Short mmCIF file of C-alpha atoms in Angstrom, two decimals:
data_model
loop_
_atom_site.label_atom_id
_atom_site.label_comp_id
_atom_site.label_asym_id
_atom_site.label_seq_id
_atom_site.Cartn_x
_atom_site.Cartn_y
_atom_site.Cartn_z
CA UNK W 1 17.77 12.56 1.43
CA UNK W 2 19.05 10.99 4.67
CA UNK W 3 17.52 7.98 4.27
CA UNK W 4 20.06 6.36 6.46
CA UNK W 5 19.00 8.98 9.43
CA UNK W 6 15.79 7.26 8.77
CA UNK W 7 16.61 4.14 9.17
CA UNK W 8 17.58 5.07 12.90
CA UNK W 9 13.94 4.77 13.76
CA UNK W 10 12.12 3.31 10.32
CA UNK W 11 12.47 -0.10 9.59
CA UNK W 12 11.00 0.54 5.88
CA UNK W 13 14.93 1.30 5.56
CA UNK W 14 16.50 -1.34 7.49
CA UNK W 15 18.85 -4.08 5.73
CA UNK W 16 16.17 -7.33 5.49
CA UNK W 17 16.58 -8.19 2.00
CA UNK W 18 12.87 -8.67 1.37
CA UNK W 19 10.30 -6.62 3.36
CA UNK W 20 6.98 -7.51 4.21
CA UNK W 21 3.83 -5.80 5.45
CA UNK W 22 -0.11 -6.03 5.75
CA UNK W 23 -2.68 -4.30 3.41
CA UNK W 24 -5.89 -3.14 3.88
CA UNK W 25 -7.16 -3.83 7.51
CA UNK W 26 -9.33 -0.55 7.84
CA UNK W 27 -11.86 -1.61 5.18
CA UNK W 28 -14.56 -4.35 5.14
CA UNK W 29 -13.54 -7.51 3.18
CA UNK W 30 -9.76 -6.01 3.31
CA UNK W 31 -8.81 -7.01 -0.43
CA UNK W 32 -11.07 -10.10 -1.05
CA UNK W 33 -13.87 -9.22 -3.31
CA UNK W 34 -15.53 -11.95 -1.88
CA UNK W 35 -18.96 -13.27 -0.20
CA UNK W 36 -17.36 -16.17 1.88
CA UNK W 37 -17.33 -16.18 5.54
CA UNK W 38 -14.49 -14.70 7.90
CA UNK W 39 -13.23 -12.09 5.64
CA UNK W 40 -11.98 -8.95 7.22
CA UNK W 41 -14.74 -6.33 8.91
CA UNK W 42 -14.39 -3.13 10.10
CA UNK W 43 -13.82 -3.06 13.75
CA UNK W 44 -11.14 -1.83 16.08
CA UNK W 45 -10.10 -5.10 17.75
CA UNK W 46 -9.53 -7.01 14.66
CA UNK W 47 -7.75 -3.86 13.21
CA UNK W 48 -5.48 -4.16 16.47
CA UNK W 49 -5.00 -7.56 17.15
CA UNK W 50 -3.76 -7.89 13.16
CA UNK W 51 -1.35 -5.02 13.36
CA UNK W 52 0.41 -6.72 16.65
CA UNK W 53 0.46 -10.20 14.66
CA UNK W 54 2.44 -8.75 12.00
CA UNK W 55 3.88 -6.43 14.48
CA UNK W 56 5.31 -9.12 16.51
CA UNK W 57 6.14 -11.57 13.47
CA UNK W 58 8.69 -8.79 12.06
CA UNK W 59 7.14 -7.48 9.22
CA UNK W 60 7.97 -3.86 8.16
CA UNK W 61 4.93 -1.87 6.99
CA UNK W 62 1.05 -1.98 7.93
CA UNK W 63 -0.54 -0.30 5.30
CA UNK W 64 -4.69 1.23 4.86
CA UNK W 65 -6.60 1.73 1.94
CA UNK W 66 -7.54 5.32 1.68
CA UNK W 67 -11.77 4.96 0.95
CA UNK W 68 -14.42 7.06 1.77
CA UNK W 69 -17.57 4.87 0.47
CA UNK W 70 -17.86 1.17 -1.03
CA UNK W 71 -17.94 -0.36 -4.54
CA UNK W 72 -21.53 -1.70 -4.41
CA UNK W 73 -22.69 -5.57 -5.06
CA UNK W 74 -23.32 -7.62 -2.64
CA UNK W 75 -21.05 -6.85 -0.14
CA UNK W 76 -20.39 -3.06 -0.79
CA UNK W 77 -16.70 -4.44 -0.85
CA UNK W 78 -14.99 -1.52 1.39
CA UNK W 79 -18.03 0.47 2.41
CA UNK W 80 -17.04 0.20 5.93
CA UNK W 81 -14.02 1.93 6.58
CA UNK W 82 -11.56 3.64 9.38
CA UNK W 83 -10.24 6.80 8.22
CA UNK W 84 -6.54 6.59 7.71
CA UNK W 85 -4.60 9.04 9.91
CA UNK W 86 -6.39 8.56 12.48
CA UNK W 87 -6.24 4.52 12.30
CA UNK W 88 -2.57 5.02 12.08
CA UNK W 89 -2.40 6.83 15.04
CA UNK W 90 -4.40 4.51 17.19
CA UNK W 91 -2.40 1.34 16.17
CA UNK W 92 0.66 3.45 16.40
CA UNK W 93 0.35 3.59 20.15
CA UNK W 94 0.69 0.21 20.25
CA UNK W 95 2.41 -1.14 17.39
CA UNK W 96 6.03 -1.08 18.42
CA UNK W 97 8.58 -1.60 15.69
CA UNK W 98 6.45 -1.65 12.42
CA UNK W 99 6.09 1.69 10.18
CA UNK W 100 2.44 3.01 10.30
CA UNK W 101 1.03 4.13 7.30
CA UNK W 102 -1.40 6.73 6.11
CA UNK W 103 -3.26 6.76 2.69
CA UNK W 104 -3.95 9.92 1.46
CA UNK W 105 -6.43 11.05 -1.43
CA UNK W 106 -4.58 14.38 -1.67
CA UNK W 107 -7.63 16.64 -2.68
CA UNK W 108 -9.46 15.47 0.56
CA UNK W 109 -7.05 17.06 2.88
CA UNK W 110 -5.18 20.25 3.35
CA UNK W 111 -1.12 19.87 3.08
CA UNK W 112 -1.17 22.09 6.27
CA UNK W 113 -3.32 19.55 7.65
CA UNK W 114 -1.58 16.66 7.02
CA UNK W 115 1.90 17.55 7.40
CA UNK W 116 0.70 18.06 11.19
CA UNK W 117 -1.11 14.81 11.26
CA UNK W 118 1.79 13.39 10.08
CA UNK W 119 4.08 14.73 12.44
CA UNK W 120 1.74 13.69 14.94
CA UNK W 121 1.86 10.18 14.54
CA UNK W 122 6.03 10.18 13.66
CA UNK W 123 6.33 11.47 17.55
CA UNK W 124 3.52 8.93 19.07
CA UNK W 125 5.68 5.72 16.91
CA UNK W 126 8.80 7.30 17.92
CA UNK W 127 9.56 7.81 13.98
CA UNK W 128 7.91 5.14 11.94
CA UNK W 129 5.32 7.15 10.48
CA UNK W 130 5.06 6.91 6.56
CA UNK W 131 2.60 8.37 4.26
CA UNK W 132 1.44 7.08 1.43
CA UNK W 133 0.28 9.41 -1.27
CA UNK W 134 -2.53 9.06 -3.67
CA UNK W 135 -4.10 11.14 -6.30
CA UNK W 136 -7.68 10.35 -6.02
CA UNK W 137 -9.59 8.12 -8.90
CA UNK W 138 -12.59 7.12 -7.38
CA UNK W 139 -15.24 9.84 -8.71
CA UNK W 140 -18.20 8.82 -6.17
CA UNK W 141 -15.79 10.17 -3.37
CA UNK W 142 -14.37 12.65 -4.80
CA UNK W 143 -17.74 14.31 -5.40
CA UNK W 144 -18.63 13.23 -1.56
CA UNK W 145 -15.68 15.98 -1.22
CA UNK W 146 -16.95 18.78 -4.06
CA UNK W 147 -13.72 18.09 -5.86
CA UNK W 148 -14.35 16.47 -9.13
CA UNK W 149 -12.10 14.56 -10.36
CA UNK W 150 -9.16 16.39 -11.98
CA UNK W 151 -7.25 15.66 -15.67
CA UNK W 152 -4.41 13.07 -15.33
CA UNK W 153 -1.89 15.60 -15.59
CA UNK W 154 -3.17 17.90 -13.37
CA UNK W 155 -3.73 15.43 -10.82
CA UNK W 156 0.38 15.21 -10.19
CA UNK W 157 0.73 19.11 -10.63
CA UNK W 158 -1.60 19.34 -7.88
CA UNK W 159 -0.01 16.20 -5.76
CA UNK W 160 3.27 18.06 -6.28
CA UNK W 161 2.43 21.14 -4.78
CA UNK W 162 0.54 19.47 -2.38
CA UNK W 163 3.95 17.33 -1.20
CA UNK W 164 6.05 20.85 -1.42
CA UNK W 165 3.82 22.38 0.89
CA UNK W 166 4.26 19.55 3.34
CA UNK W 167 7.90 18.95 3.11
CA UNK W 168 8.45 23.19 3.71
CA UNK W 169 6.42 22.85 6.49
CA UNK W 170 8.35 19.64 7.93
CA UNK W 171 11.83 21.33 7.01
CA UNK W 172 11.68 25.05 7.14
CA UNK W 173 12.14 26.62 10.73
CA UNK W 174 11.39 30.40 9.33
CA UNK W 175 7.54 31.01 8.31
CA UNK W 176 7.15 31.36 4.44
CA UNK W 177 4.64 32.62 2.26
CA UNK W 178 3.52 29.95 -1.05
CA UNK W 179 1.49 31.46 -3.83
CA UNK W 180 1.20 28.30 -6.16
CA UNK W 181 -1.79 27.32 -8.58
CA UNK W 182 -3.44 25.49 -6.14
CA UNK W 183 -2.29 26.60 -2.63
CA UNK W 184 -1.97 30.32 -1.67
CA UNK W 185 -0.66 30.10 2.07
CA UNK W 186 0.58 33.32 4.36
CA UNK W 187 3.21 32.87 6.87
CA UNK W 188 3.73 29.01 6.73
CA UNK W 189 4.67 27.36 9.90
CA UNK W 190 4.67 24.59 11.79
CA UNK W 191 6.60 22.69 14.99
CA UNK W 192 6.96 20.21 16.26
CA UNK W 193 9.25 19.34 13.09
CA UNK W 194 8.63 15.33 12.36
CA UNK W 195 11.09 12.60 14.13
CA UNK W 196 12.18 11.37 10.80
CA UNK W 197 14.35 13.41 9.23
CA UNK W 198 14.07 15.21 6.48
CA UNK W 199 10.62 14.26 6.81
CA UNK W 200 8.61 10.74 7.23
CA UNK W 201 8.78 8.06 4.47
CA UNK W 202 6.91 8.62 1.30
CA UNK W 203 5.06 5.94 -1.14
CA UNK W 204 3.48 6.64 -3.99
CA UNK W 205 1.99 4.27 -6.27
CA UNK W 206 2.25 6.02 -10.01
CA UNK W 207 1.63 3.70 -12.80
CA UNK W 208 1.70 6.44 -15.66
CA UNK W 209 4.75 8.06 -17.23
CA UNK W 210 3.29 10.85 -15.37
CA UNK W 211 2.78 9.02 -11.77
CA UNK W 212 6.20 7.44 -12.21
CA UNK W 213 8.15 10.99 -12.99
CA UNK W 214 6.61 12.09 -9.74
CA UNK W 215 7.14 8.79 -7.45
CA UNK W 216 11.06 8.87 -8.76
CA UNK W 217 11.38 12.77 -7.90
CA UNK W 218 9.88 12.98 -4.98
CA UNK W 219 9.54 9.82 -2.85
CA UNK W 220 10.79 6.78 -1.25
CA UNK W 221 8.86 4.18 -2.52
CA UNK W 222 7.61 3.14 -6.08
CA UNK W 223 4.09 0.76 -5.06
CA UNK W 224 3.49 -1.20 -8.51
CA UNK W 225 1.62 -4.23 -9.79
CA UNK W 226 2.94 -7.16 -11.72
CA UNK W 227 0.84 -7.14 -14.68
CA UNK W 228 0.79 -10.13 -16.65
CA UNK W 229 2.61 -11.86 -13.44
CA UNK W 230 5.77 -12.63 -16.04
CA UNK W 231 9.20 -12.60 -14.13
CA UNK W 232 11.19 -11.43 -17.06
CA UNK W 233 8.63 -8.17 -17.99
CA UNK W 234 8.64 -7.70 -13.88
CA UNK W 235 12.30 -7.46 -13.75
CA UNK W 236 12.45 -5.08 -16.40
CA UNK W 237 9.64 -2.73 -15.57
CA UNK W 238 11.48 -2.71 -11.78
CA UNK W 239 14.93 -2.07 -13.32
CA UNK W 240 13.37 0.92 -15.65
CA UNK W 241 11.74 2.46 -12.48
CA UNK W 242 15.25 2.28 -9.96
CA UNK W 243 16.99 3.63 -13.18
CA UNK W 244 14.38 6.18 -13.86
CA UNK W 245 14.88 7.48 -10.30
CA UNK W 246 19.00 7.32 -10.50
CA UNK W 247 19.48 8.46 -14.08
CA UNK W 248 16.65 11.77 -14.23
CA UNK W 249 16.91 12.76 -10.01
CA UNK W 250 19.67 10.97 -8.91
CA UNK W 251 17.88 9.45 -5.92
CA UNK W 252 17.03 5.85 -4.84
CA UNK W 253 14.14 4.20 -4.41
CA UNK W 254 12.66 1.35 -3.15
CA UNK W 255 9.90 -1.30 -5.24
CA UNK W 256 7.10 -2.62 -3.95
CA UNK W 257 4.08 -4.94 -4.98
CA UNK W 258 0.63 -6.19 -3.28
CA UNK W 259 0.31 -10.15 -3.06
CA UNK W 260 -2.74 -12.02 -1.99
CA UNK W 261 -2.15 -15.01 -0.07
CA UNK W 262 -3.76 -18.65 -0.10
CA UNK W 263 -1.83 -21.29 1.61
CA UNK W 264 -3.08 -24.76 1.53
CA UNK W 265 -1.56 -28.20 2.73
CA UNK W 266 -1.62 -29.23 -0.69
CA UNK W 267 -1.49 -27.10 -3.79
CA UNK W 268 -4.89 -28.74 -4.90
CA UNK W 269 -6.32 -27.33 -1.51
CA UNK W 270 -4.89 -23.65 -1.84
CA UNK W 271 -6.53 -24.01 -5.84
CA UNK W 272 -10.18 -25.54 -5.07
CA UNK W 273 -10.22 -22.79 -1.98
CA UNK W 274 -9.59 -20.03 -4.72
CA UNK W 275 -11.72 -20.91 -7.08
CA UNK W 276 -14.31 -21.19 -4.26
CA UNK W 277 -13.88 -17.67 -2.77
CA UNK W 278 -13.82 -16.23 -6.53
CA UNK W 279 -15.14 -17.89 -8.88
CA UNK W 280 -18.21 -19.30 -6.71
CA UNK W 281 -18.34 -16.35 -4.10
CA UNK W 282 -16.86 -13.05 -6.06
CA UNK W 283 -18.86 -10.70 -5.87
CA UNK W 284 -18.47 -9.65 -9.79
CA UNK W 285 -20.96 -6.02 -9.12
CA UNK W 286 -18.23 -4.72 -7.00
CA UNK W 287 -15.26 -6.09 -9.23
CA UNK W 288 -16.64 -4.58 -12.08
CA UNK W 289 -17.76 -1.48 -10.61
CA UNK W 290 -13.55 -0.61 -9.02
CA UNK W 291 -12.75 -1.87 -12.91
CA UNK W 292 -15.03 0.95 -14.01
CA UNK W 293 -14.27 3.27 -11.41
CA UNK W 294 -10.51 3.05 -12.21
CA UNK W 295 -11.20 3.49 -15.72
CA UNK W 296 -10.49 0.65 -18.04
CA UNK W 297 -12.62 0.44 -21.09
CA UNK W 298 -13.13 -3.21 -20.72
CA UNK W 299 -14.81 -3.28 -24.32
CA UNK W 300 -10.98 -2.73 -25.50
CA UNK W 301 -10.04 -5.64 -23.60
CA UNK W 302 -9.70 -9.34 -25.04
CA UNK W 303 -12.32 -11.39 -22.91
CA UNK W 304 -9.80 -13.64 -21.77
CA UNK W 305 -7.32 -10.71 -20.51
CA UNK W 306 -10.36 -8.91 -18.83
CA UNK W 307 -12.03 -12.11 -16.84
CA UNK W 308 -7.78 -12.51 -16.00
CA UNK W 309 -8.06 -8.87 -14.42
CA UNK W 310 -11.11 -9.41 -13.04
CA UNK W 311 -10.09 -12.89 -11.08
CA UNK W 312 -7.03 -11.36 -9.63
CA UNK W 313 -9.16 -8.29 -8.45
CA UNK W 314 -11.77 -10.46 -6.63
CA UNK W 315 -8.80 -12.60 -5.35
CA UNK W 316 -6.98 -9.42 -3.63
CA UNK W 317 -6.81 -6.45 -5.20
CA UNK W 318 -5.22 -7.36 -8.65
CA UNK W 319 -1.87 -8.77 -6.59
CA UNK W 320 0.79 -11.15 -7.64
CA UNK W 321 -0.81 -14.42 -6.79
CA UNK W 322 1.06 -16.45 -3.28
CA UNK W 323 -1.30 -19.58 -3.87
CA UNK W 324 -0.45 -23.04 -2.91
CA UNK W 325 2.00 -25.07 0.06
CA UNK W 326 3.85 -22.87 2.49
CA UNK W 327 6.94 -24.17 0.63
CA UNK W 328 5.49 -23.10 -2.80
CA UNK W 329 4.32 -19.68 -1.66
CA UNK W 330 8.35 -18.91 -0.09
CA UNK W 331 9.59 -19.87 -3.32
CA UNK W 332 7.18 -17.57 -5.42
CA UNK W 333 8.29 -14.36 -2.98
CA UNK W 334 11.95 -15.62 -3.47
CA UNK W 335 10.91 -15.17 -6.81
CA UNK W 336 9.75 -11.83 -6.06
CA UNK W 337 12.77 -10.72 -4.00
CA UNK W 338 14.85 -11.88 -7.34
CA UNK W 339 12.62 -9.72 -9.58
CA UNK W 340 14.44 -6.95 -7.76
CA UNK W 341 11.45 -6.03 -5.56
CA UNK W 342 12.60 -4.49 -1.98
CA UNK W 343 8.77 -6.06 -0.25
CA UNK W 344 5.30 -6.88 -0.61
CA UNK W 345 2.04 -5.82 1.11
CA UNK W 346 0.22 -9.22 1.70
CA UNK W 347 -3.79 -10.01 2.29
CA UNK W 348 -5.40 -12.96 3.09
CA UNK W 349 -8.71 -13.82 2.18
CA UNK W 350 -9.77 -14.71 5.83
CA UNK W 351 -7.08 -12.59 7.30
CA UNK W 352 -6.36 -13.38 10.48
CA UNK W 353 -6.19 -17.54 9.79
CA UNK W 354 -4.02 -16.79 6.52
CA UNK W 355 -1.96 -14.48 8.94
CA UNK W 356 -1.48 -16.49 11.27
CA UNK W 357 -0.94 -19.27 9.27
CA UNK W 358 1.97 -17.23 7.56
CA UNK W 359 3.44 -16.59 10.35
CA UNK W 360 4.03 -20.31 11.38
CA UNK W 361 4.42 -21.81 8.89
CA UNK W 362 5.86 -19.19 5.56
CA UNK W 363 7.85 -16.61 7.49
CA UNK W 364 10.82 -19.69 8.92
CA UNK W 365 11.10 -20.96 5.37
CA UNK W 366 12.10 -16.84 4.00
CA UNK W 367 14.62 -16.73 6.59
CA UNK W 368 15.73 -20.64 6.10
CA UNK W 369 16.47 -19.09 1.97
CA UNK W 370 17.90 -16.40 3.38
CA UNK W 371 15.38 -13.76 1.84
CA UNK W 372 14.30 -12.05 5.73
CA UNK W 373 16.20 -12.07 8.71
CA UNK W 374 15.53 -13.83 11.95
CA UNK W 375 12.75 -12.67 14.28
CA UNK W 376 14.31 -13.70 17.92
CA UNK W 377 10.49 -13.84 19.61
CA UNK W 378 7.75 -14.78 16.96
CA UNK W 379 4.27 -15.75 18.80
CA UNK W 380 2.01 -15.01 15.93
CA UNK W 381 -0.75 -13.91 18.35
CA UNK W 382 -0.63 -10.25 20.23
CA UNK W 383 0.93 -10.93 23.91
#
C-alpha cells in the first residue's frame, strides 16, 4: 500500500517506537467529563497554541472528535465544537511536522466531498493529512442530519462504499461511473490527486467483528480501548488484530489506544486530584447520557463494572489510565509500547498545564527508556 512512500512526508509512519499524539482539542471539556476549572473550551487560540505544543514537542498525530451537538448535564460535555476538516486545515497551516487529522461521521458527508477536503489539507501540510473514519452512533446527530441511524452491519457496508468512492477518486486519473447501494455517481473525477500516495492515512476505530474486518481491510490504523486495563488480555486482543490484518488481507497495520493523563509530584497528589475532578466534579448526566448514547444496557452490567466504565469515561473518554509521578506515568506507556501498541492519543484534564507539564517533565524519561526518539529543540510553548 506504499506505506513507506508515506512515510516520506507522514510521520504516523516514521520509525519512533512509540507514537504519541493529542485528542480532542475542538470540543469543550476535550475528554474530561468534568465541572472543574481550566478544562479545555472551544476557541481558536487554545486550539492553536496546543497543536504547536505538541507540534514542537515531537509528537505524531493531533487528533478531533467528530461531534455535532453535546451530551447534556451540566456542562453539555462537547456541545461546543469546531468542525473537523476545516479545524484540520486551519492548524495545518501552521502545524509543521505533525499529521492532521479529520474525524468523519461518514453519513454526514459526501465521499466526493471529502476525498477533496482531504486532498485539500494533504497539499496545505505538505502530506500529513490523515482521516479518521467513523460510522456514526450518536442518534441526536444523526437525526440533526435526516439520517437515522443505520443497522450495525449496514453501517460498514455503507462506510465501505463510502471509502471506495474516495480512494477511486484519490487514485483513478480516468473519470468512472459507480452504481453501488448507496452511491450512484456519473463520470467520477477529481485532481489535484492527494500528496500521500496511494492516498492519505486512514484510522478507523472498529470494536466489532464487523468494525475490525473493515479497519484490517481497508486502513492503516486499528484505534482500540484497553478494556479491563489488563496487560496480558491487551496483548492478546493487539496480537489478534495485527494477525487479523496479515492472515485474512495480508496488510499491516498499526494499534492505537486513548490515555488520559494526571501527573502529580507524588502519586497521592495525581490520586486525590482524580478523585476530585471525577468523583467530586463528574458530571454523571453527561457520562451516562454518551453510555446510553453508545448503547450499553447498563442494567446488564454488574454495578461495580458499570461505576468502573463510568469513572474512566468522566476521567477521559474511557482511556487507559497515565495517573501518578512523571516517572510512574513513562513506565505505564512503556508498558503500553510492550503491549505491542504502535501510540497513544493523550488528554489532560486541564490540557494545556498537563501538556505542558508532559512535555518537561514525561517526554525526556520515554526517550531516556528508549521508547521515543530525541526531539533536538523541545520548548513546550509555541515560538
Amino acid at each position: 500500500m506504499g506505506l513507506d512512500a508515506r512515510g516520506a512526508t507522514n510521520p504516523l509512519f516514521n520509525d519512533n517506537p512509540f507514537k504519541l499524539g493529542t485528542f480532542a482539542t475542538n470540543v469543550s471539556n476535550a475528554c474530561a467529563v468534568s465541572t472543574i476549572d481550566g478544562t479545555f473550551q472551544t476557541n481558536w487560540p487554545d486550539a492553536l497554541k496546543l497543536a504547536q505544543m505538541a507540534d514542537q514537542a515531537g509528537f505524531e498525530a493531533i487528533v478531533p472528535v467528530a461531534r455535532w451537538r453535546g451530551f447534556g448535564g451540566v456542562t453539555n460535555f462537547n456541545g461546543a465544537c469546531f468542525e473537523t476538516y476545516t479545524w484540520a486545515a486551519g492548524l495545518g497551516s501552521v502545524v509543521k511536522n505533525a499529521a492532521v487529522f479529520a474525524t468523519s461521521h461518514v453519513p454526514t458527508v459526501h465521499p466526493i466531498l471529502a476525498a477533496k477536503q482531504g486532498t485539500t489539507i494533504d497539499h496545505i501540510t505538505g502530506g500529513r493529512f490523515a482521516l479518521n473514519i467513523r460510522c456514526g452512533w450518536f442518534q441526536p446527530e444523526m437525526e440533526m442530519f435526516g439520517a437515522p441511524i443505520m443497522e450495525h452491519e449496514k453501517r460498514y457496508e455503507y462506510a465501505t462504499e463510502w471509502l471506495n468512492v474516495a480512494k477511486r477518486l484519490w487514485t483513478d486519473e480516468a473519470e468512472w461511473d459507480f452504481d453501488g447501494d448507496f452511491f450512484q455517481i456519473k463520470s467520477g473525477f477529481h485532481q489535484p490527486k492527494p500528496v500521500q500516495k496511494p492516498y492519505p492515512a486512514l484510522m478507523n476505530a472498529g470494536g466489532s467483528v464487523t468494525g475490525r474486518h473493515y479497519t484490517a481491510k481497508h486502513c492503516d490504523m486499528a484505534f482500540i480501548l484497553i478494556t479491563g486495563h489488563d496487560e496480558e488480555t491487551a496483548r492478546r486482543d493487539i496480537n489478534n488484530y495485527r494477525e487479523l490484518a496479515r492472515t485474512e488481507y495480508n496488510r499491516d497495520i498499526q494499534v492505537w489506544t486513548n490515555s488520559y493523563c494526571v501527573i502529580g509530584d507524588t502519586e497521592k497528589d495525581a490520586r486525590d486530584f482524580l478523585h476530585y475532578y471525577v468523583e467530586e466534579k463528574g458530571d454523571d448526566v453527561a457520562a451516562a447520557n454518551i453510555i446510553k448514547g453508545i448503547g450499553i444496557q447498563t442494567e446488564m452490567m454488574p454495578k461495580e463494572a458499570l461505576e468502573a466504565f463510568k469513572f474512566h469515561f468522566k476521567a477521559g473518554w474511557a482511556g487507559y489510565p497515565l495517573v501518578g509521578t512523571p516517572e510512574q506515568i513513562a513506565r505505564e506507556l512503556a508498558k503500553l509500547s510492550n503491549m505491542g501498541l504502535d501510540g497513544t492519543l493523550l488528554n489532560w484534564p486541564r490540557y494545556e498545564e498537563g501538556l505542558q507539564r508532559f512535555v518537561a517533565e514525561v517526554l525526556p524519561l520515554l526517550e531516556q527508556m528508549g521508547i521515543r526518539k530525541a526531539v533536538t529543540k523541545r520548548t513546550g510553548v509555541p515560538a
